[in-house]
mmCIF file of C-alpha atoms and ligand atoms in Angstrom:
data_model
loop_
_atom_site.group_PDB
_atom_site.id
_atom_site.type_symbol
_atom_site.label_atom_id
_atom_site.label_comp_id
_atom_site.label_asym_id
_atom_site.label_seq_id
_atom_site.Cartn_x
_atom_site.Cartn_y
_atom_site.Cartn_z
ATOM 1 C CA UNK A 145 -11.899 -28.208 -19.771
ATOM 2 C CA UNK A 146 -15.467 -27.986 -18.734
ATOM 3 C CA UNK A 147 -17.275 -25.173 -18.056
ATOM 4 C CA UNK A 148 -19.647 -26.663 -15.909
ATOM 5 C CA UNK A 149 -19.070 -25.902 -12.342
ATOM 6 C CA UNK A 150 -20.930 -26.452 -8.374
ATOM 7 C CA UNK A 151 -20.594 -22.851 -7.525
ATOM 8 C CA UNK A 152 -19.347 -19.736 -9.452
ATOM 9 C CA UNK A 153 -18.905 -16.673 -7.087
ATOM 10 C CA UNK A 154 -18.871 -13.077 -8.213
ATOM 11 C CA UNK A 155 -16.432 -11.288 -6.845
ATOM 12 C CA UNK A 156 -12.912 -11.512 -5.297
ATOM 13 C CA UNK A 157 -13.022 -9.476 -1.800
ATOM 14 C CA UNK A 158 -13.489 -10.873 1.135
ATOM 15 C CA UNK A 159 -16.804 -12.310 0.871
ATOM 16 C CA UNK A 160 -15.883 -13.906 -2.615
ATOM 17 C CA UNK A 161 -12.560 -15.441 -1.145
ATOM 18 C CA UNK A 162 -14.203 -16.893 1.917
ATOM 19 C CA UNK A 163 -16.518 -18.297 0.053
ATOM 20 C CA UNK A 164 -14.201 -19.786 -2.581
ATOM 21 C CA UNK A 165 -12.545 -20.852 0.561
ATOM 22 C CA UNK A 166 -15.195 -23.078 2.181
ATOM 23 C CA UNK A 167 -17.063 -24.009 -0.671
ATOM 24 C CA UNK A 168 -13.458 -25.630 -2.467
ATOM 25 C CA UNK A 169 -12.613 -27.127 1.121
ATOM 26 C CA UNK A 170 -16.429 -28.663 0.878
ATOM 27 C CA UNK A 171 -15.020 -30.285 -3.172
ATOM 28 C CA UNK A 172 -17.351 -28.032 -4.921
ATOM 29 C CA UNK A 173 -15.653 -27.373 -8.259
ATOM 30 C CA UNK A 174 -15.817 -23.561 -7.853
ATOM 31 C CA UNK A 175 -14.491 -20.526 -10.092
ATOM 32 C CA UNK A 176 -14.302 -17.222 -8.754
ATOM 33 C CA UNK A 177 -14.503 -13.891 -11.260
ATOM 34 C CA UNK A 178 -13.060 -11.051 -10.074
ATOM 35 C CA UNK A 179 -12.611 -7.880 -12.816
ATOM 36 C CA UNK A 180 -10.168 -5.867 -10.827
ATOM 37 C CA UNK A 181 -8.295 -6.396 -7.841
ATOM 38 C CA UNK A 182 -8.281 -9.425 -6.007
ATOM 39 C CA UNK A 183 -9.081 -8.315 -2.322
ATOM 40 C CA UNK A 184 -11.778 -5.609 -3.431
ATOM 41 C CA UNK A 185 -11.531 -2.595 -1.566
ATOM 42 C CA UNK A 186 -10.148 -3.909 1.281
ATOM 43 C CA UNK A 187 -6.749 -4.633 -0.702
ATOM 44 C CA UNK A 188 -6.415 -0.882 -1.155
ATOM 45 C CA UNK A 189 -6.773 -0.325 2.936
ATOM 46 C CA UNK A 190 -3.439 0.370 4.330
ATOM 47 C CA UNK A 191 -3.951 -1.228 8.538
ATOM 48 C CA UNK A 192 -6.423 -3.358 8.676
ATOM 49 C CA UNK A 193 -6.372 -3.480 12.662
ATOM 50 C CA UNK A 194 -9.781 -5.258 13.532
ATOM 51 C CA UNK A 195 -9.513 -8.401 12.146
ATOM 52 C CA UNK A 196 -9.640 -11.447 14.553
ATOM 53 C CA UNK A 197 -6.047 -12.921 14.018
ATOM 54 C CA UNK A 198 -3.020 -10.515 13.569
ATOM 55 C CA UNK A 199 -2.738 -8.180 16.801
ATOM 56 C CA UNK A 200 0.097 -6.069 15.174
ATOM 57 C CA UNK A 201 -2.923 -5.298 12.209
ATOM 58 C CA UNK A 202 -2.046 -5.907 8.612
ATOM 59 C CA UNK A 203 -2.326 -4.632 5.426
ATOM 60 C CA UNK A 204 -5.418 -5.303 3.218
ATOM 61 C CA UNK A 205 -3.066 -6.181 0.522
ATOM 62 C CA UNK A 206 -1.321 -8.648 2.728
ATOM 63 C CA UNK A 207 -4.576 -9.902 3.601
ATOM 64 C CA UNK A 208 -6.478 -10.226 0.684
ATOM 65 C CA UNK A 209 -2.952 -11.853 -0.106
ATOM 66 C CA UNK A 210 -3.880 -14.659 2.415
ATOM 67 C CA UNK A 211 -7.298 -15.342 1.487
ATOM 68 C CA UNK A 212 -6.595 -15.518 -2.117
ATOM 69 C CA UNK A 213 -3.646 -18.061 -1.343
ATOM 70 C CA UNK A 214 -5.639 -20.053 1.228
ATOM 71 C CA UNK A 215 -8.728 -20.382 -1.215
ATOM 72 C CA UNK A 216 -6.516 -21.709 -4.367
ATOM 73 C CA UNK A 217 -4.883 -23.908 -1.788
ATOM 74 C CA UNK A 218 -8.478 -25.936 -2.098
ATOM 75 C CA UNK A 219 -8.246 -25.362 -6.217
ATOM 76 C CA UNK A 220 -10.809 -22.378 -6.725
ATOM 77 C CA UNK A 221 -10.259 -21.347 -9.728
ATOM 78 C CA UNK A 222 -9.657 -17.669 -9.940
ATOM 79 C CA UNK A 223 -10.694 -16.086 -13.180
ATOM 80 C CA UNK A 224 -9.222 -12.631 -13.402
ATOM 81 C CA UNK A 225 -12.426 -10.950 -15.999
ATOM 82 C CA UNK A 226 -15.595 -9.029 -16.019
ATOM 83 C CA UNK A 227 -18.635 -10.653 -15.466
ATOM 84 C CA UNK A 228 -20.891 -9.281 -18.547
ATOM 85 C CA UNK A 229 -24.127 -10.987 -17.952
ATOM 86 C CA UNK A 230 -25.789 -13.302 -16.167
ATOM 87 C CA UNK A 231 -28.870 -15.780 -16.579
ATOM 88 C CA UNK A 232 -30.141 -16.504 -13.276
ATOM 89 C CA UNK A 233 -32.760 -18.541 -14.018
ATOM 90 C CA UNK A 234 -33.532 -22.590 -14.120
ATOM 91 C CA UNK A 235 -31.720 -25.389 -12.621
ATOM 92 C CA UNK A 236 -28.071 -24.102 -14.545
ATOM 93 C CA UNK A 237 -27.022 -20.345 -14.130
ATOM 94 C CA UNK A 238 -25.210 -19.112 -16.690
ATOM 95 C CA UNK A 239 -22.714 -16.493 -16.257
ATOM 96 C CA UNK A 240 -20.893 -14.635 -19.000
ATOM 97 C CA UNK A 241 -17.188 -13.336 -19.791
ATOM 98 C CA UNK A 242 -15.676 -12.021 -22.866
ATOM 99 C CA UNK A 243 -13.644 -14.953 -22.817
ATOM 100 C CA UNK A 244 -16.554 -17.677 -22.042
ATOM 101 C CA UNK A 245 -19.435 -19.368 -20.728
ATOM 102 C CA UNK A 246 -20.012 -21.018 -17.485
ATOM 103 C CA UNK A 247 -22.845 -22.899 -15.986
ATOM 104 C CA UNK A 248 -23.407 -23.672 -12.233
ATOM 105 C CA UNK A 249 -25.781 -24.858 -9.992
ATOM 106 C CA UNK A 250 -25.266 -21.743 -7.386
ATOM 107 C CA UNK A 251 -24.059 -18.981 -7.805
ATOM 108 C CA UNK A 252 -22.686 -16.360 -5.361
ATOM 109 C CA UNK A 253 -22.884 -12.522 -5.928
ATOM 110 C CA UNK A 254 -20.150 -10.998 -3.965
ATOM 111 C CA UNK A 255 -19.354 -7.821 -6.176
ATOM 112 C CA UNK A 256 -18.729 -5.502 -3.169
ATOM 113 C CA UNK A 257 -19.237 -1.860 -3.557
ATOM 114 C CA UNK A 258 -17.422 1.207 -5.467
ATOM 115 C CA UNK A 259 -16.761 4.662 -4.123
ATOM 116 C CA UNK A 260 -19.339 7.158 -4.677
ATOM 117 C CA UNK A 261 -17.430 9.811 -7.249
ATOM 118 C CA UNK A 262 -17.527 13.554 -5.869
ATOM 119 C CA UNK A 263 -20.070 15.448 -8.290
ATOM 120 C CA UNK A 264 -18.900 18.871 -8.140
ATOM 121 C CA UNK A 265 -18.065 21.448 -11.076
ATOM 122 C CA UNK A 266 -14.557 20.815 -12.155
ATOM 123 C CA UNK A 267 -14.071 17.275 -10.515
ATOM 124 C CA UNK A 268 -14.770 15.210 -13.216
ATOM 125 C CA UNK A 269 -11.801 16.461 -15.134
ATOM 126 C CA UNK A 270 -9.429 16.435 -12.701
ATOM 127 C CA UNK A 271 -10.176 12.551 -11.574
ATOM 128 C CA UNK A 272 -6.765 11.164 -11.323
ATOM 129 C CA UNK A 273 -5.084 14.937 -11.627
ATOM 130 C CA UNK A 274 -5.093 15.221 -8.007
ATOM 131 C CA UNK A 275 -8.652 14.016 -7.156
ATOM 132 C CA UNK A 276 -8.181 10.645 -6.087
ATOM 133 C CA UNK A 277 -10.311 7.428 -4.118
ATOM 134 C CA UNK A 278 -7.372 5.628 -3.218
ATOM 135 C CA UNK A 279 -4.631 6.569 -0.484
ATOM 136 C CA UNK A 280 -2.909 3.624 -0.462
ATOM 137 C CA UNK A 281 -2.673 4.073 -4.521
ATOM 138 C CA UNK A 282 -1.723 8.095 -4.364
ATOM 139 C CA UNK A 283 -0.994 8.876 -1.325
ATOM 140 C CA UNK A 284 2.951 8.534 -2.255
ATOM 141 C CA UNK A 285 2.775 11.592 -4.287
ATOM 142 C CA UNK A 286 1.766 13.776 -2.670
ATOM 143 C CA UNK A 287 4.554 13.978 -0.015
ATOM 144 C CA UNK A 288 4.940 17.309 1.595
ATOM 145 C CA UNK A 289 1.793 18.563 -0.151
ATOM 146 C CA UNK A 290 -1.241 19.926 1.176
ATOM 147 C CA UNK A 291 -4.390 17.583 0.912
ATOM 148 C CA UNK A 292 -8.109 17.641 1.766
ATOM 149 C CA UNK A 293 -10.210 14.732 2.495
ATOM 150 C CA UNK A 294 -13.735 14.674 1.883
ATOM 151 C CA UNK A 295 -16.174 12.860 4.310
ATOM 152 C CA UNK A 296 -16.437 11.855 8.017
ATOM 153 C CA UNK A 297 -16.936 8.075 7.757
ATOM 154 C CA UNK A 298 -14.537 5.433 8.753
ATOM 155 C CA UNK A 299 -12.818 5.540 5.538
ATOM 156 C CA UNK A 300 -12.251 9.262 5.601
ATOM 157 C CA UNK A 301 -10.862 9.556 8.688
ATOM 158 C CA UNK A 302 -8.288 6.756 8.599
ATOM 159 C CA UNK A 303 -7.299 7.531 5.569
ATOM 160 C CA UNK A 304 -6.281 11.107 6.465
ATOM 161 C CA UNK A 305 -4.462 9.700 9.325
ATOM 162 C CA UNK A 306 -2.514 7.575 6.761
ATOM 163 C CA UNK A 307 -1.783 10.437 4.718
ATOM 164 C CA UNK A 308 -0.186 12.411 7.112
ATOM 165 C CA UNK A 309 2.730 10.311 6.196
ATOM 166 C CA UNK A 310 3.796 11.870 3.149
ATOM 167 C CA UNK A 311 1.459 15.254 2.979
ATOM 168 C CA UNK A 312 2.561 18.432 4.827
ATOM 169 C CA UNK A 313 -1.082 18.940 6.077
ATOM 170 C CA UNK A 314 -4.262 17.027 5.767
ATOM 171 C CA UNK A 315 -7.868 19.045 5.791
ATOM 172 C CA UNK A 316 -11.075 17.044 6.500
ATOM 173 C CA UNK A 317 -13.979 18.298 5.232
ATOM 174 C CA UNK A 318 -17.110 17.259 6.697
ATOM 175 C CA UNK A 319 -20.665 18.152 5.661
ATOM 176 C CA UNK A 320 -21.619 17.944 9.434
ATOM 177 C CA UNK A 321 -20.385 19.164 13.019
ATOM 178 C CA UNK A 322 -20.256 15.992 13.841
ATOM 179 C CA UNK A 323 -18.254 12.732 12.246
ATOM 180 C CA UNK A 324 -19.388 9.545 11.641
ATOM 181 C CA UNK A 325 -16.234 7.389 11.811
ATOM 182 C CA UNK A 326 -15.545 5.140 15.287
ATOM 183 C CA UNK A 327 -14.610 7.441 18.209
ATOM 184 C CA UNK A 328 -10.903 5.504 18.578
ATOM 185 C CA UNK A 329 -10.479 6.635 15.082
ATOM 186 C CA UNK A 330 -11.623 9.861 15.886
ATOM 187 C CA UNK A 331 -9.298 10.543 18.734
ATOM 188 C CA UNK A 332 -6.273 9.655 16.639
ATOM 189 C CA UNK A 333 -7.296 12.353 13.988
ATOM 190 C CA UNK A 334 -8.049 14.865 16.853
ATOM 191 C CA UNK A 335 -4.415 13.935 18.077
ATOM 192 C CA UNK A 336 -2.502 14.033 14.999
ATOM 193 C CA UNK A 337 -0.938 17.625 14.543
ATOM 194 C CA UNK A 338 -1.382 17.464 10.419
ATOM 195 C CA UNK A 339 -4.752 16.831 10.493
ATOM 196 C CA UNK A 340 -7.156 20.130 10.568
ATOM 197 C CA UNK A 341 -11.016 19.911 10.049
ATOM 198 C CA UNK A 342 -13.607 22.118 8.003
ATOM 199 C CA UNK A 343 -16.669 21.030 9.644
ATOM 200 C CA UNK A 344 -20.253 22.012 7.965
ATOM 201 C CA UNK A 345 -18.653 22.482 4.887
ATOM 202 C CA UNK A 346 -18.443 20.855 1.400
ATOM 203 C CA UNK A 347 -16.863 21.245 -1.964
ATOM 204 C CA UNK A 348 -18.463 23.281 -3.988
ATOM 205 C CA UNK A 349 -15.897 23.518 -6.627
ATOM 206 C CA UNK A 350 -12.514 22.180 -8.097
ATOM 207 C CA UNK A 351 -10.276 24.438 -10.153
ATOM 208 C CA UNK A 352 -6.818 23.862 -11.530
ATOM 209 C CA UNK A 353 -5.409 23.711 -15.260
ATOM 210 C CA UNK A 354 -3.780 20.224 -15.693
ATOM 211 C CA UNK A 355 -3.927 18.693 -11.619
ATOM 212 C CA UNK A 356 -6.317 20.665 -9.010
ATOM 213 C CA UNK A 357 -4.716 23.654 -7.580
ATOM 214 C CA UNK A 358 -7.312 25.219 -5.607
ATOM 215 C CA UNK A 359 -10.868 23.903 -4.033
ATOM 216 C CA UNK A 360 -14.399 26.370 -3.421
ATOM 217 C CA UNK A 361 -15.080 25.152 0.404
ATOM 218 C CA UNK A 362 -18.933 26.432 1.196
ATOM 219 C CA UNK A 363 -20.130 26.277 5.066
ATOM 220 C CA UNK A 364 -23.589 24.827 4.508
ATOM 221 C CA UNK A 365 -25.007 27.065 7.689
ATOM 222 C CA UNK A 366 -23.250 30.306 6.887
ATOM 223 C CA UNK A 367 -23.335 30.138 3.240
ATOM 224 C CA UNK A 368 -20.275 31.263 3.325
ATOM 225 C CA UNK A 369 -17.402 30.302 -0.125
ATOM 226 C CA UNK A 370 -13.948 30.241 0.190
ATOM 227 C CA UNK A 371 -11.051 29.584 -1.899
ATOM 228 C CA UNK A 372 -8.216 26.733 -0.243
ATOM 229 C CA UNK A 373 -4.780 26.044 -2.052
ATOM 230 C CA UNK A 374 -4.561 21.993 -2.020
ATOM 231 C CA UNK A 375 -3.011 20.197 -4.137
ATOM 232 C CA UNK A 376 -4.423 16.832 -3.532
ATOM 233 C CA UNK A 377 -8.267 15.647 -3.039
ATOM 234 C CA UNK A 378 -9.323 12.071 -1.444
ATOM 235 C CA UNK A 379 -13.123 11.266 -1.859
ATOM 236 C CA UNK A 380 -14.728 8.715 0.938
ATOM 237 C CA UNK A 381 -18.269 9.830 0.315
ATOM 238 C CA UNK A 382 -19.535 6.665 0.670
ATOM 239 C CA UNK A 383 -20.184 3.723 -1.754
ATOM 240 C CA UNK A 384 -22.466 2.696 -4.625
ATOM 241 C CA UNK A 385 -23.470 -1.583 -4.563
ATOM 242 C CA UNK A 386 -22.196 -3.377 -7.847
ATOM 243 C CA UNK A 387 -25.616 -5.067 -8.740
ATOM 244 C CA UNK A 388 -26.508 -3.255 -11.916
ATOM 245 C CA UNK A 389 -25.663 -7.158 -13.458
ATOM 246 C CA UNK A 390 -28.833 -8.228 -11.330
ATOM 247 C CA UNK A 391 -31.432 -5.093 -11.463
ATOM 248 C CA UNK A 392 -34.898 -6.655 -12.160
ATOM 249 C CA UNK A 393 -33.886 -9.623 -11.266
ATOM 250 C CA UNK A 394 -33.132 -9.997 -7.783
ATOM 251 C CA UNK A 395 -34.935 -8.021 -4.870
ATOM 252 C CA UNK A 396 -32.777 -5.289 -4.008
ATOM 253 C CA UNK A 397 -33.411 -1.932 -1.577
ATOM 254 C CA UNK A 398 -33.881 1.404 -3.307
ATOM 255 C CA UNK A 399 -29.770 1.759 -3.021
ATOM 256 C CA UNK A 400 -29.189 -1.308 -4.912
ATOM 257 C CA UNK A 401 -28.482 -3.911 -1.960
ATOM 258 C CA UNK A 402 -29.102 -7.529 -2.452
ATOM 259 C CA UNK A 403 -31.843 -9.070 -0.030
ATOM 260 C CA UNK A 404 -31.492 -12.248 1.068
ATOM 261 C CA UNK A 405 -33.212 -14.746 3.779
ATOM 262 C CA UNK A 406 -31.159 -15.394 6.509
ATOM 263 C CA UNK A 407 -28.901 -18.493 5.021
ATOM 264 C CA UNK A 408 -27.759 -15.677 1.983
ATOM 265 C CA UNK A 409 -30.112 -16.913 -0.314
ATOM 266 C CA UNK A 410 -31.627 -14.127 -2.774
ATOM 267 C CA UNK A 411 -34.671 -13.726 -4.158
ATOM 268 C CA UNK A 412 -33.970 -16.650 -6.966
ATOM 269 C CA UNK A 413 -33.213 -20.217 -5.715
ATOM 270 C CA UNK A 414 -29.676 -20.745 -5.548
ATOM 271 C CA UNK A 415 -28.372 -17.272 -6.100
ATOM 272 C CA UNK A 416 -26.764 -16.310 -3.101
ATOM 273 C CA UNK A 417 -25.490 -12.842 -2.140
ATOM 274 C CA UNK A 418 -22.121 -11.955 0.666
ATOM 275 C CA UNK A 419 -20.307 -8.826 2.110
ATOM 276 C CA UNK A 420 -21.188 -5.152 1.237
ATOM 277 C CA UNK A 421 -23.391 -6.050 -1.976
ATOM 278 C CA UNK A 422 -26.590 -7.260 0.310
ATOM 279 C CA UNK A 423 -28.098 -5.487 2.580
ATOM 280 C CA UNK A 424 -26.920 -5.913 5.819
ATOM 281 C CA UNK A 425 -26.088 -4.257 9.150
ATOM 282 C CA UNK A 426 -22.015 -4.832 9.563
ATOM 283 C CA UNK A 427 -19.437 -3.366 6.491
ATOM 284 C CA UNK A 428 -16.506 -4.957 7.791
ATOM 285 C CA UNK A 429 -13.846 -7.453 6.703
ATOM 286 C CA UNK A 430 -14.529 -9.704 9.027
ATOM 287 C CA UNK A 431 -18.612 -9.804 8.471
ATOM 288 C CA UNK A 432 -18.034 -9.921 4.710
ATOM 289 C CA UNK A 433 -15.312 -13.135 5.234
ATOM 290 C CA UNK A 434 -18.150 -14.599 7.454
ATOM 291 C CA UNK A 435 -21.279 -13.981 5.313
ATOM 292 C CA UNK A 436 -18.874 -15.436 1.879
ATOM 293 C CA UNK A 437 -18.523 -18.800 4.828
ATOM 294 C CA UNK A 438 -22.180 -18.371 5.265
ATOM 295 C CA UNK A 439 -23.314 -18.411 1.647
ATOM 296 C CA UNK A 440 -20.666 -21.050 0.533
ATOM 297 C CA UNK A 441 -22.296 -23.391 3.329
ATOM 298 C CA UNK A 442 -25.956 -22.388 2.081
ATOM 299 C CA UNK A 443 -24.950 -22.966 -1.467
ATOM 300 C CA UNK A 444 -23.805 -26.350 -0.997
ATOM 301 C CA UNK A 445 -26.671 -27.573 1.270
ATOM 302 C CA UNK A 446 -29.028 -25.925 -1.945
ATOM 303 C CA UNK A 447 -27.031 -28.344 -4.239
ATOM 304 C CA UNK A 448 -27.811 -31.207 -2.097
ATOM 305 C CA UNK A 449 -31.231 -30.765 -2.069
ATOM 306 C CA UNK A 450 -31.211 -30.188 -6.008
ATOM 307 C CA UNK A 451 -29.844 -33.787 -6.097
HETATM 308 P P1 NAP B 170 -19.733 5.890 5.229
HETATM 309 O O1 NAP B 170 -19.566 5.313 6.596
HETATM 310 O O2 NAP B 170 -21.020 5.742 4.535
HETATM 311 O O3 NAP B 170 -19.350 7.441 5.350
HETATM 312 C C1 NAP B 170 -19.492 8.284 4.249
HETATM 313 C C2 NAP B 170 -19.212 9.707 4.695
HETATM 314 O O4 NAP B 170 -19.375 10.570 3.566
HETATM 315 C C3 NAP B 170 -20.160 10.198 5.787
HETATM 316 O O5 NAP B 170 -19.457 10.971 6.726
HETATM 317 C C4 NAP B 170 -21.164 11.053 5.003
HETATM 318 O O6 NAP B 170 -21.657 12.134 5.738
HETATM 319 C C5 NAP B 170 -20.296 11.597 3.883
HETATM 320 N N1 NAP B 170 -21.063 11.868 2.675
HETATM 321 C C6 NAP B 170 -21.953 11.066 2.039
HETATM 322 N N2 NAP B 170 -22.430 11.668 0.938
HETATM 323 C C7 NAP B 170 -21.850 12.884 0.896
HETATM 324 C C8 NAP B 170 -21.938 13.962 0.006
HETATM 325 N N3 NAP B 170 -22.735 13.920 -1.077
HETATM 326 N N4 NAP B 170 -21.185 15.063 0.257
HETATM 327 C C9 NAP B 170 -20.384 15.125 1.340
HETATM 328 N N5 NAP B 170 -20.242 14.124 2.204
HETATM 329 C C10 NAP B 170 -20.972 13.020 1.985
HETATM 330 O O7 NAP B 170 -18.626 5.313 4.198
HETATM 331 P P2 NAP B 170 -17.150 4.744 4.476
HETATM 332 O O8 NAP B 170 -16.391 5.604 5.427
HETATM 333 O O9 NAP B 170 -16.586 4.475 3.121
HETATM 334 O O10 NAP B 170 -17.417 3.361 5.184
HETATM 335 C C11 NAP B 170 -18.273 2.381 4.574
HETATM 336 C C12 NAP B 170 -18.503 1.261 5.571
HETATM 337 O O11 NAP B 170 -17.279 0.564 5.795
HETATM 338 C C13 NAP B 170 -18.944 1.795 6.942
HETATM 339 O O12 NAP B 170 -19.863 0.908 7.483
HETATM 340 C C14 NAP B 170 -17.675 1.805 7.746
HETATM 341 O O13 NAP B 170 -17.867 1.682 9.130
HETATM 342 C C15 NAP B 170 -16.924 0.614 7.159
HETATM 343 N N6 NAP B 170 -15.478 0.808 7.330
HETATM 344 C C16 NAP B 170 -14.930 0.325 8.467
HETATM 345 C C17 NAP B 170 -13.579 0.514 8.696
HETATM 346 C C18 NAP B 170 -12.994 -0.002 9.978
HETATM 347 O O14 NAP B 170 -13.651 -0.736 10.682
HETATM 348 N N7 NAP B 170 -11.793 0.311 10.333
HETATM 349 C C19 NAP B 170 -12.789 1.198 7.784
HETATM 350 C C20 NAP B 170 -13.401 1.702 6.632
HETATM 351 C C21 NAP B 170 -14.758 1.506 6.414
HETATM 352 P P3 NAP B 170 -22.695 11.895 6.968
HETATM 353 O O15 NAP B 170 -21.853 11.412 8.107
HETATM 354 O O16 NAP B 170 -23.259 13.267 7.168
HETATM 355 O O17 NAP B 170 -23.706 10.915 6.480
#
């Protein structure tokens, strides 16, 4: 088969699915990459409450479920490999796997984010020994355990609310007094009898001998260490942009976001950019499914013009 193609997007989340979505409906011959897990990190969300459609919420898995059936139901191809390099440049783009080449006339970067790893003495050992970035993924075992989650964003927050399914109690711990996560998720936490809080406070150590036994909490205005017994650790520290494939080659922000005009189009013609890898104001399912619409729309009206 040929491996020439209209459009080859970057990326299986949202963004990467809605795009595969309109730009197959539109009879672009379109192949989407994704290295992981189709759905991104939405897939590993357990309610997904706030996205127009399903009033009961659903599960990112379901979800990413129903984009990924809805965009091979217009033949996207879905490649399931890394993306090792990338030539950006001239009329074709060429974009690399270990198991071939492919040439398109757009492409459309929507590699999403990764969490941000906690980088404290003793974690790095104990990744995946009780230190974990997943809930949905770990969550199960650590049933009637004590946990701590670190951060105060969105993710934090709901995910300690999901945990109180299966752990016995569920510490935030929050480098402010005050958190950062939407004030209806808030409430829920403040309600939930399992969840406790260590505000002003972060990590300052991990110990254990084969899975983490015991965590160093330090109050950041006191000074103040203490030891904590937990057996479990969930990191939502925020995320890192996958776009070391395009550093010095598109315009990014000093964090590594994409920057695009206002149709999605980088700083190359005909590379476009969707969801939480460019820079914009909204990191939500729903934006990302838009912008990959968005992009997938802009790519196609590039093509045209390209004759
Ligand atoms: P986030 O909103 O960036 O929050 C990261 C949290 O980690 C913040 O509370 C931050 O503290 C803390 N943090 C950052 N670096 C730290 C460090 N070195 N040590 C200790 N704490 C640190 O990330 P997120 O919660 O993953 O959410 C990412 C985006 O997705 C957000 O825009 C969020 O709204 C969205 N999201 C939405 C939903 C939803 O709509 N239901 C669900 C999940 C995520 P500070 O507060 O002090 O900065």
């Amino acid at each position: 088969m040929s491996n020439e193609y209209d459009v080859l997007i970057i990326g299986g989340g949202p963004a990467g699915l809605a795009a595969g979505l309109y730009a197959g409906r539109s009879m672009l011959k379109t192949r989407l990459f994704e290295k992981e897990l189709i759905g991104g990190q939405a897939s590993i969300t357990d309610i997904i409450e706030n996205y127009p459609g399903f009033p009961e919420g659903i599960t990112g898995f379901e979800l990413a479920e129903k984009m990924r059936e809805q965009a091979q139901k217009f033949d996207v191809e879905l490649d399931m490999n890394e993306v090792t390099s990338v030539d950006l440049i001239g009329a074709l783009k060429k974009v690399t796997t270990p198991d071939g080449e492919y040439t398109a006339k757009a492409i459309i970067i929507a590699s999403g984010v990764r969490p941000t790893k906690l980088d404290v003495p003793g974690a790095a050992a104990l990744t995946g020994r009780g230190i974990s970035y997943c809930a949905t993924c770990d969550g199960p075992f650590f049933r009637d355990k004590r946990v701590m989650v670190i951060g105060g964003g969105n993710s934090a927050v709901e995910e300690a609310i999901y945990l109180t399914k299966f752990a016995s109690k569920v510490t935030i711990v929050h480098r402010r007094d005050q958190l950062r996560a939407e004030k209806i998720v808030q409430d829920r936490a403040f309600k939930n009898e399992k969840v406790d809080f260590l505000l002003d406070s972060v990590l300052s150590g991990v110990s254990g001998e084969n899975s983490v036994s015991a965590v160093t909490v330090k109050n950041v205005k006191t000074g103040e260490e203490k030891e904590v017994g937990v057996e479990g650790i969930f990191v939502f520290v925020g995320n890192i942009p996958n776009t070391e494939l395009f550093t010095g080659a598109l315009d990014m922000d000093e964090v590594g976001y994409v920057i695009t005009d206002d149709a999605l189009m980088a700083s190359i013609p005909g590379i476009f950019a969707a969801g939480d890898v460019r820079k914009n104001n909204l990191k939500q399912v729903v934006w990302a499914a838009a912008e990959g619409a968005l992009a997938a729309v802009s790519a196609e009206k590039f093509i045209e013009t390209q004759g």
